[in-house]
Amino acid sequence: KHAFWDTQPMPHGSRENHPEGPIVPNRPVEEVRSEPYTMPGGFEWSNVNVGDPAQRDELYHLLAQNYVEDDECLFRFEYSQEFLMWALTPPGYRDDFLFGVRSSSNKKLVAFISAIPAKVRAYQNELPIVEINFLCVHKKLRSKRLAPVLIKEITRRVNKTGVFQAVYTAGAVLPVPVASSRYYHRNLNPKKLVKVAFTRLNPRQTMARMIKLYRLPEQPDTKGLRPMEEKDVEGVHKLLVSYLDKFELKILFTKAEVAHWLLPREGVINSYVIDKEGDGIVTDFCSFYHLPSSILNQDDTLFAAYSYYNVATTMSLTDLMRDCLILAKQCKADVFNALNLMDNEEFLKDLKFGKGDGCLQYYIYNWACPEMPPGKVGIVLL
Ligand code: NHW
Ligand code: EN5
């Protein structure tokens, strides 16, 4: 059924038949093929240096015009240039893991894929992995089996560094997810969301009622909740690492990674802490990233904030996340999105999130382990 995926080291059919561990054994690096896979005629491999504004601009446009859409093609993700810079240059990133395909004639960028290094724990096993993201093939080159070549080439380059597992998420169901989660949406701007058909009025609802239903205070309720700063890195690292320990699939963040992924960047990532005594001990933490979508049949943008990592210890997670909604609204987000993973089920209903029409599947490449419910997943990919 899957001409490509059926050849890959993934669980096929039932997950339960494999012993926990690699599906094909890890190999000595010298045995990994040294030659890049051959591109179909007229195309060539090209690393994309996102630190170079011109190349970053090319990547931005490839994705803005060809990346992920919802099932009715009303919206398309529009990752900003600053976001791409953040997403693709964490500690330990490598230039040769950020690459694409160019058309030989005019050198136009027509496809892309990325890997960034990380460490995860899956059940009891700690694994060096890469996170795969931003796989994209230009609309005019679809269904020509280019994606499998990109995937094989990134696998080869990653294997060459002695890494044999990867984590990725996708809306598509492929062989075989380790977990499956759902998107939920919290309306922050009813007029706009109805206008752009992100949501609609129920037959017995009026716009006035909808506005009242989703009204929020102007300011967060919690005293002492303030933007995260450099001096909070240690405290946030401690809090986050200990919180994530209860999940069966989680990132093992270093301090440098906490600094990279969580320090605020305008229009990209917002993080807030409570350090009540001012002694560096962070007791509560919340964060969201900004991923707008272009609205395909209107000349407009949907501003969306996505729940990232959140930890509450001196208040309920629901109270913390209510403040998080208020802060996202202050940042001009039209909608606040969250997946039903980690402890998110705790607040979704109380805070008036509605179930979206999209799912997100979690995968671990070349690793067999039991499937887990979304509430055991402690990783959010961008
Ligand atoms: S998920 C977002 C993926 N991107 C998009 O949806 C953007 C819009 N779509 C496109 O650009 C986040 C194209 O449709 C793509 C497929 C490029 C998706 N993952 O070239 P063909 C990520 O970036 C399979 C994996 O003809 P196309 C995660 C499909 O099932 N495979 O199709 C990426 C079929 O295989 P099959 C996907 O439409 C993780 C084959 O591609 C897929 O022109 C990558 C058809 O290829 C998807 N999202 O291009 C895996 N969508 O066996 C990393 C379709 O069924 C693995 N396919 O015949 C790990 C590697 C590293 C390991 C290191 C140890
Ligand atoms: C790799 N890191 O489908 C990520 N979004 O629900 C790539 N739906 O926005 C994989 N269809 O439900 C990404 N409104 C996979 C997701 C792709 C994008 C996607 C969904 C997630 C989405 C919206 C708009 C639907 C438009 C028509 C949606 C209804 C919300 C409403 C809020 C109020 C209460 C009822 C529901």
Coordinates of C-alpha atoms and ligand atoms in Angstrom, one line a residue:
K1 CA 0.0 0.0 0.0
H2 CA 2.9 2.4 0.8
A3 CA 5.5 1.9 -2.0
F4 CA 8.1 3.9 0.1
W5 CA 7.1 3.6 3.7
D6 CA 6.7 -0.2 3.5
T7 CA 10.5 -0.4 2.8
Q8 CA 11.4 1.7 5.9
P9 CA 12.4 0.6 9.4
M10 CA 9.1 1.4 11.0
P11 CA 6.6 -0.9 12.8
H12 CA 4.3 -2.3 10.2
G13 CA 0.8 -3.5 11.2
S14 CA 0.8 -4.2 14.9
R15 CA 3.3 -2.4 17.1
E16 CA 3.3 -5.1 19.7
N17 CA 5.3 -7.7 17.8
H18 CA 8.6 -5.9 18.0
P19 CA 10.9 -6.0 21.0
E20 CA 11.5 -2.5 22.2
G21 CA 14.5 -1.0 20.4
P22 CA 15.9 -0.2 16.9
I23 CA 14.1 -2.0 14.0
V24 CA 17.2 -2.3 12.0
P25 CA 20.4 -2.3 14.0
N26 CA 22.5 0.8 14.3
R27 CA 25.6 0.5 12.0
P28 CA 29.2 1.7 12.2
V29 CA 29.4 5.1 10.5
E30 CA 31.9 3.8 7.9
E31 CA 29.3 1.4 6.6
V32 CA 26.9 4.2 5.9
R33 CA 26.8 5.1 2.2
S34 CA 29.0 8.2 1.4
E35 CA 27.5 9.3 -1.9
P36 CA 24.4 11.5 -2.0
Y37 CA 21.3 9.9 -3.6
T38 CA 21.0 10.9 -7.2
M39 CA 18.4 13.5 -8.0
P40 CA 16.2 13.1 -11.1
G41 CA 17.7 15.0 -14.1
G42 CA 17.4 18.7 -14.0
F43 CA 17.6 18.9 -10.2
E44 CA 20.4 19.3 -7.7
W45 CA 21.0 19.1 -3.9
S46 CA 21.6 22.4 -2.2
N47 CA 22.2 23.2 1.5
V48 CA 20.2 26.2 2.6
N49 CA 22.0 28.6 5.0
V50 CA 19.2 30.1 7.0
G51 CA 21.7 32.6 8.5
D52 CA 22.0 34.2 5.1
P53 CA 19.0 36.6 4.6
A54 CA 18.8 35.8 0.8
Q55 CA 18.6 32.1 1.3
R56 CA 16.3 32.4 4.3
D57 CA 14.0 34.5 2.1
E58 CA 14.0 31.7 -0.5
L59 CA 13.0 29.1 2.1
Y60 CA 10.3 31.4 3.5
H61 CA 8.7 31.8 0.1
L62 CA 8.9 28.1 -0.7
L63 CA 7.1 27.3 2.5
A64 CA 4.6 30.3 2.4
Q65 CA 3.5 29.1 -1.0
N66 CA 3.7 25.3 -0.7
Y67 CA 3.7 24.1 2.9
V68 CA 0.9 22.6 5.0
E69 CA -2.8 23.5 4.4
D70 CA -5.9 22.4 6.3
D71 CA -8.1 19.7 4.7
E72 CA -10.3 22.3 2.9
C73 CA -7.4 24.4 1.7
L74 CA -8.6 27.6 3.4
F75 CA -5.4 28.3 5.4
R76 CA -1.7 27.7 4.8
F77 CA 1.0 27.9 7.5
E78 CA 3.2 31.0 7.0
Y79 CA 6.2 30.6 9.2
S80 CA 8.0 33.9 9.5
Q81 CA 11.7 34.3 8.6
E82 CA 12.6 35.0 12.3
F83 CA 10.7 31.9 13.2
L84 CA 12.6 29.8 10.7
M85 CA 15.9 31.1 12.0
W86 CA 14.8 30.1 15.6
A87 CA 13.4 26.7 14.5
L88 CA 16.5 25.7 12.5
T89 CA 19.5 26.9 14.5
P90 CA 19.3 25.4 18.0
P91 CA 22.5 24.3 19.8
G92 CA 24.3 21.7 17.7
Y93 CA 22.5 22.4 14.5
R94 CA 24.4 21.5 11.3
D95 CA 24.4 23.2 7.9
D96 CA 24.2 19.9 6.0
F97 CA 21.0 18.9 7.8
L98 CA 19.2 21.9 6.3
F99 CA 18.9 21.3 2.6
G100 CA 16.7 21.2 -0.4
V101 CA 16.6 20.7 -4.1
R102 CA 17.2 23.4 -6.7
S103 CA 16.2 23.3 -10.4
S104 CA 19.5 23.1 -12.3
S105 CA 18.4 25.6 -15.0
N106 CA 17.3 28.6 -12.9
K107 CA 18.6 27.5 -9.4
K108 CA 15.1 28.0 -8.0
L109 CA 14.6 26.3 -4.6
V110 CA 11.8 23.7 -5.2
A111 CA 12.0 21.4 -2.2
F112 CA 13.3 21.3 1.4
I113 CA 13.8 19.1 4.5
S114 CA 15.4 19.8 7.8
A115 CA 16.9 17.8 10.8
I116 CA 18.0 19.3 14.1
P117 CA 19.7 17.2 16.8
A118 CA 18.2 16.5 20.2
K119 CA 18.0 13.8 22.9
V120 CA 14.8 12.1 23.8
R121 CA 13.6 9.5 26.3
A122 CA 11.1 7.0 24.9
Y123 CA 9.8 4.9 27.9
Q124 CA 13.1 3.8 29.6
N125 CA 15.5 4.5 26.7
E126 CA 17.5 7.7 26.2
L127 CA 18.3 8.2 22.5
P128 CA 20.2 10.8 20.5
I129 CA 17.8 11.7 17.7
V130 CA 17.1 14.3 15.1
E131 CA 13.8 16.1 14.8
I132 CA 12.6 16.2 11.2
N133 CA 10.5 19.1 10.0
F134 CA 9.6 21.4 7.1
L135 CA 9.5 18.7 4.5
C136 CA 8.2 20.5 1.4
V137 CA 7.9 19.9 -2.3
H138 CA 6.8 22.6 -4.6
K139 CA 3.2 22.2 -5.8
K140 CA 4.2 21.9 -9.4
L141 CA 6.5 18.9 -8.6
R142 CA 4.1 16.9 -6.5
S143 CA 3.6 13.1 -6.8
K144 CA 6.9 12.6 -8.6
R145 CA 8.3 10.6 -5.7
L146 CA 10.7 13.4 -4.8
A147 CA 9.8 13.2 -1.0
P148 CA 11.2 9.7 -0.6
V149 CA 14.5 10.8 -2.1
L150 CA 14.6 13.8 0.3
I151 CA 13.9 11.4 3.2
K152 CA 16.5 8.9 2.2
E153 CA 19.1 11.6 1.7
I154 CA 18.5 13.1 5.1
T155 CA 18.5 9.7 6.7
R156 CA 21.9 9.1 5.1
R157 CA 23.4 12.4 6.2
V158 CA 22.1 11.8 9.8
N159 CA 23.3 8.2 9.9
K160 CA 26.8 9.5 8.8
T161 CA 26.9 11.3 12.2
G162 CA 26.1 8.1 14.1
V163 CA 22.4 8.9 14.7
F164 CA 19.9 6.2 13.7
Q165 CA 16.5 7.4 15.2
A166 CA 14.4 10.5 14.4
V167 CA 11.2 12.0 15.8
Y168 CA 8.7 13.8 13.5
T169 CA 5.0 14.8 13.5
A170 CA 2.6 14.9 10.6
G171 CA -1.1 15.4 9.9
A172 CA -0.9 12.4 7.6
V173 CA -1.3 8.8 8.9
L174 CA 1.8 6.8 7.8
P175 CA 3.3 3.5 9.1
V176 CA 3.0 3.7 12.1
P177 CA 2.4 6.5 14.7
V178 CA 3.6 6.1 18.3
A179 CA 0.9 8.5 19.4
S180 CA -2.0 10.4 17.9
S181 CA -3.1 13.8 19.2
R182 CA -5.8 16.3 18.3
Y183 CA -5.8 20.1 17.7
Y184 CA -8.0 22.2 19.9
H185 CA -8.7 25.9 19.3
R186 CA -9.6 28.8 21.7
N187 CA -11.3 31.6 20.0
L188 CA -9.8 35.0 20.9
N189 CA -11.2 37.1 18.1
P190 CA -14.8 35.9 17.2
K191 CA -15.5 38.5 14.5
K192 CA -12.3 37.7 12.5
L193 CA -12.6 33.9 13.0
V194 CA -16.1 33.9 11.6
K195 CA -15.2 36.3 8.8
V196 CA -12.4 34.1 7.6
A197 CA -14.4 30.8 8.0
F198 CA -12.1 29.4 10.7
T199 CA -15.3 28.9 12.7
R200 CA -19.0 29.7 12.3
L201 CA -22.0 30.9 14.3
N202 CA -24.3 28.1 15.5
P203 CA -27.8 28.5 14.1
R204 CA -29.1 29.8 17.4
Q205 CA -26.1 32.0 18.2
T206 CA -25.6 35.7 17.5
M207 CA -22.2 37.4 17.0
A208 CA -23.0 39.4 20.2
R209 CA -23.4 36.1 22.2
M210 CA -20.3 34.6 20.7
I211 CA -18.3 37.7 21.7
K212 CA -19.6 37.5 25.2
L213 CA -18.9 33.7 25.4
Y214 CA -15.2 34.2 24.6
R215 CA -14.6 37.5 26.4
L216 CA -11.5 37.6 28.5
P217 CA -10.1 40.1 31.1
E218 CA -7.7 42.7 29.7
Q219 CA -4.8 41.7 32.0
P220 CA -3.6 38.4 33.5
D221 CA -4.9 37.7 37.0
T222 CA -1.7 36.3 38.5
K223 CA 0.6 38.8 40.2
G224 CA 4.3 38.3 39.4
L225 CA 3.8 36.6 36.0
R226 CA 6.4 38.3 33.8
P227 CA 8.3 37.6 30.6
M228 CA 11.2 35.1 31.0
E229 CA 14.7 36.6 31.0
E230 CA 18.2 35.2 30.7
K231 CA 18.5 35.0 34.5
D232 CA 15.5 32.6 34.6
V233 CA 17.1 30.0 32.4
E234 CA 18.4 27.9 35.2
G235 CA 15.1 28.0 37.1
V236 CA 13.0 27.2 34.1
H237 CA 15.4 24.4 33.1
K238 CA 15.0 22.8 36.6
L239 CA 11.2 23.2 36.6
L240 CA 10.7 21.9 33.0
V241 CA 13.0 19.0 33.3
S242 CA 11.4 17.7 36.5
Y243 CA 7.9 18.3 35.1
L244 CA 8.6 16.4 31.8
D245 CA 9.9 13.4 33.7
K246 CA 6.4 11.9 34.0
F247 CA 5.9 11.6 30.2
E248 CA 6.8 8.5 28.2
L249 CA 8.2 10.5 25.2
K250 CA 10.0 13.7 26.1
I251 CA 13.0 15.8 25.1
L252 CA 16.0 15.8 27.5
F253 CA 16.6 19.6 27.4
T254 CA 20.1 21.0 28.2
K255 CA 20.3 24.5 29.7
A256 CA 21.5 25.8 26.4
E257 CA 18.5 24.3 24.7
V258 CA 16.1 25.8 27.3
A259 CA 17.7 29.2 26.6
H260 CA 17.3 28.8 22.8
W261 CA 13.8 27.4 22.8
L262 CA 12.2 29.4 25.6
L263 CA 13.8 32.9 25.8
P264 CA 11.3 35.3 24.3
R265 CA 11.7 36.5 20.7
E266 CA 9.3 39.0 19.4
G267 CA 6.7 37.6 17.1
V268 CA 8.2 34.1 17.5
I269 CA 8.1 32.8 21.0
N270 CA 6.7 34.3 24.3
S271 CA 7.5 32.8 27.7
Y272 CA 6.4 33.9 31.2
V273 CA 7.6 32.9 34.6
I274 CA 6.7 33.3 38.2
D275 CA 9.8 33.7 40.5
K276 CA 7.9 35.0 43.5
E277 CA 10.9 35.5 45.9
G278 CA 13.2 36.8 43.1
D279 CA 15.6 34.1 44.1
G280 CA 15.8 32.3 40.8
I281 CA 13.4 29.6 41.8
V282 CA 10.8 29.5 39.1
T283 CA 7.5 27.9 40.3
D284 CA 5.3 28.4 37.3
F285 CA 5.9 28.8 33.6
C286 CA 3.9 29.1 30.4
S287 CA 4.8 29.7 26.7
F288 CA 3.4 29.9 23.2
Y289 CA 4.8 30.4 19.7
H290 CA 3.5 32.5 16.9
L291 CA 2.6 30.6 13.6
P292 CA 0.4 32.7 11.4
S293 CA -1.5 31.2 8.5
S294 CA -2.3 32.9 5.2
I295 CA -6.0 32.9 4.4
L296 CA -6.0 31.5 0.9
N297 CA -9.1 33.1 -0.6
Q298 CA -8.7 36.5 1.1
D299 CA -5.8 38.9 1.2
D300 CA -5.4 38.4 5.0
T301 CA -3.5 36.6 7.7
L302 CA -4.8 34.5 10.6
F303 CA -2.6 35.2 13.7
A304 CA -2.4 32.0 15.8
A305 CA -0.5 31.3 19.0
Y306 CA 0.3 27.7 19.8
S307 CA 0.7 26.3 23.3
Y308 CA 4.3 25.2 23.8
Y309 CA 5.5 24.1 27.3
N310 CA 3.6 25.0 30.5
V311 CA 4.2 24.0 34.1
A312 CA 2.1 25.1 37.1
T313 CA 3.0 24.3 40.7
T314 CA 1.6 27.1 42.8
M315 CA -1.7 27.4 41.0
S316 CA -3.9 25.2 38.8
L317 CA -2.8 24.7 35.2
T318 CA -6.2 26.1 34.2
D319 CA -5.6 29.4 36.0
L320 CA -2.1 29.6 34.4
M321 CA -3.4 28.9 31.0
R322 CA -6.2 31.5 31.3
D323 CA -3.5 34.1 31.9
C324 CA -1.7 32.6 28.9
L325 CA -4.8 33.2 26.7
I326 CA -4.9 36.8 27.9
L327 CA -1.2 37.3 27.1
A328 CA -1.6 35.8 23.6
K329 CA -4.6 38.1 23.0
Q330 CA -2.4 41.0 24.0
C331 CA 0.0 39.9 21.3
K332 CA -2.8 40.2 18.8
A333 CA -3.4 36.4 18.3
D334 CA -6.8 35.7 16.8
V335 CA -6.8 32.1 18.1
F336 CA -4.9 30.0 20.6
N337 CA -4.2 26.4 19.6
A338 CA -3.2 23.5 21.7
L339 CA -2.9 19.7 21.3
N340 CA -4.5 17.3 23.8
L341 CA -1.0 16.1 25.0
M342 CA 0.9 16.5 28.2
D343 CA -1.7 17.7 30.9
N344 CA -3.6 19.9 28.4
E345 CA -6.9 17.9 28.8
E346 CA -7.0 19.4 32.2
F347 CA -7.8 22.9 30.9
L348 CA -9.3 22.5 27.4
K349 CA -12.9 22.3 28.4
D350 CA -12.9 24.9 31.2
L351 CA -11.2 27.5 29.0
K352 CA -13.6 27.0 26.1
F353 CA -11.4 25.3 23.6
G354 CA -13.2 23.6 20.8
K355 CA -12.1 20.4 19.0
G356 CA -10.4 21.2 15.6
D357 CA -10.7 19.1 12.4
G358 CA -7.0 18.4 12.4
C359 CA -5.0 15.6 14.0
L360 CA -1.2 15.4 14.6
Q361 CA 0.5 12.0 14.5
Y362 CA 3.8 11.4 16.3
Y363 CA 6.5 9.1 14.8
I364 CA 9.8 7.7 15.9
Y365 CA 11.9 6.5 12.9
N366 CA 13.6 3.1 13.3
W367 CA 12.4 2.5 16.9
A368 CA 9.9 0.0 18.1
C369 CA 7.9 0.6 21.3
P370 CA 4.3 0.4 22.5
E371 CA 1.9 3.1 21.3
M372 CA 1.0 5.7 24.0
P373 CA -2.0 7.9 24.6
P374 CA -1.5 11.6 23.8
G375 CA -1.4 12.4 27.6
K376 CA 1.9 10.5 27.8
V377 CA 3.5 12.7 25.1
G378 CA 5.8 15.4 26.4
I379 CA 7.2 16.8 23.1
V380 CA 5.9 19.8 21.1
L381 CA 7.4 20.2 17.6
L382 CA 7.1 23.4 15.7
Ligands
NHW1 S1 4.7 17.1 8.2 C1 4.5 18.3 6.9 C2 4.9 17.7 5.6 N1 4.8 18.7 4.5 C3 3.6 19.1 4.0 O1 2.6 18.5 4.2 C4 3.7 20.2 3.0 C5 2.8 20.1 1.8 N2 3.1 18.9 1.1 C6 4.2 18.6 0.4 O2 5.1 19.4 0.3 C7 6.2 17.7 9.1 C8 4.3 17.3 -0.3 O3 3.0 16.7 -0.4 C9 5.2 16.3 0.5 C10 5.1 14.9 -0.2 C11 6.6 16.7 0.5 C12 4.7 16.1 1.9 N3 5.9 12.7 5.8 O4 7.1 12.9 -3.5 P1 5.9 12.1 -3.4 C13 7.4 17.2 8.5 O5 8.1 17.9 7.8 C14 4.9 10.0 1.5 C15 6.5 11.6 5.4 O6 5.4 11.5 -4.7 P2 4.5 14.6 -2.7 C16 7.8 15.7 8.8 C17 3.7 9.4 1.0 O7 3.0 8.6 1.9 N4 6.1 11.0 4.2 O8 4.7 13.0 -2.7 C18 8.4 15.0 7.6 C19 4.3 8.5 -0.2 O9 4.9 7.4 0.4 P3 4.2 6.0 0.2 C20 5.1 11.5 3.5 O10 3.1 14.8 -2.3 C21 8.8 13.6 8.0 C22 5.4 9.5 -0.6 O11 5.6 10.4 0.4 C23 4.5 12.7 4.0 O12 5.0 15.1 -4.0 C24 9.5 12.9 6.9 C25 5.0 10.2 -1.9 O13 6.1 11.0 -2.3 C26 4.9 13.2 5.2 N5 4.3 14.4 5.7 O14 5.5 15.0 -1.5 C27 10.0 11.5 7.3 N6 3.5 13.0 3.1 O15 5.1 5.0 0.9 C28 11.3 11.5 8.1 C29 3.6 12.1 2.1 O16 2.9 6.1 0.9 C30 11.8 10.1 8.4 N7 4.5 11.2 2.3 O17 4.0 5.7 -1.2 C31 13.1 10.2 9.3 C32 14.3 10.6 8.4 C33 15.5 10.8 9.3 C34 16.0 9.5 9.9 C35 17.3 9.7 10.7 C36 17.8 8.4 11.6
EN5_2 C1 4.7 19.6 11.7 N1 5.4 20.1 12.9 O1 -5.5 20.9 9.7 C2 3.2 20.1 11.6 N2 -5.3 22.6 11.2 O2 -7.5 21.6 13.8 C3 2.6 19.6 10.3 N3 -8.7 23.6 11.8 O3 -6.8 24.8 12.0 C4 1.2 19.0 10.5 N4 -10.9 22.9 7.4 O4 -10.9 23.2 13.2 C5 0.1 19.9 10.7 N5 -11.7 25.3 13.1 C6 -1.2 19.3 10.6 C7 -2.3 20.3 10.8 C8 -2.6 21.0 9.5 C9 -3.5 22.2 9.6 C10 -4.9 21.9 10.2 C11 -6.6 22.4 11.8 C12 -6.3 21.8 13.2 C13 -7.4 23.7 11.9 C14 -9.5 24.8 12.0 C15 -9.9 25.4 10.7 C16 -10.7 24.5 9.8 C17 -11.0 25.1 8.5 C18 -11.6 24.1 7.6 C19 -10.8 24.3 12.8 C20 -12.8 25.0 13.9 C21 -12.5 25.6 15.3 C22 -13.7 25.8 16.2 C23 -13.4 26.7 17.4 C24 -14.5 26.9 18.3 C25 -15.2 25.6 18.6 C26 -15.5 24.7 17.5 C27 -14.3 24.5 16.6

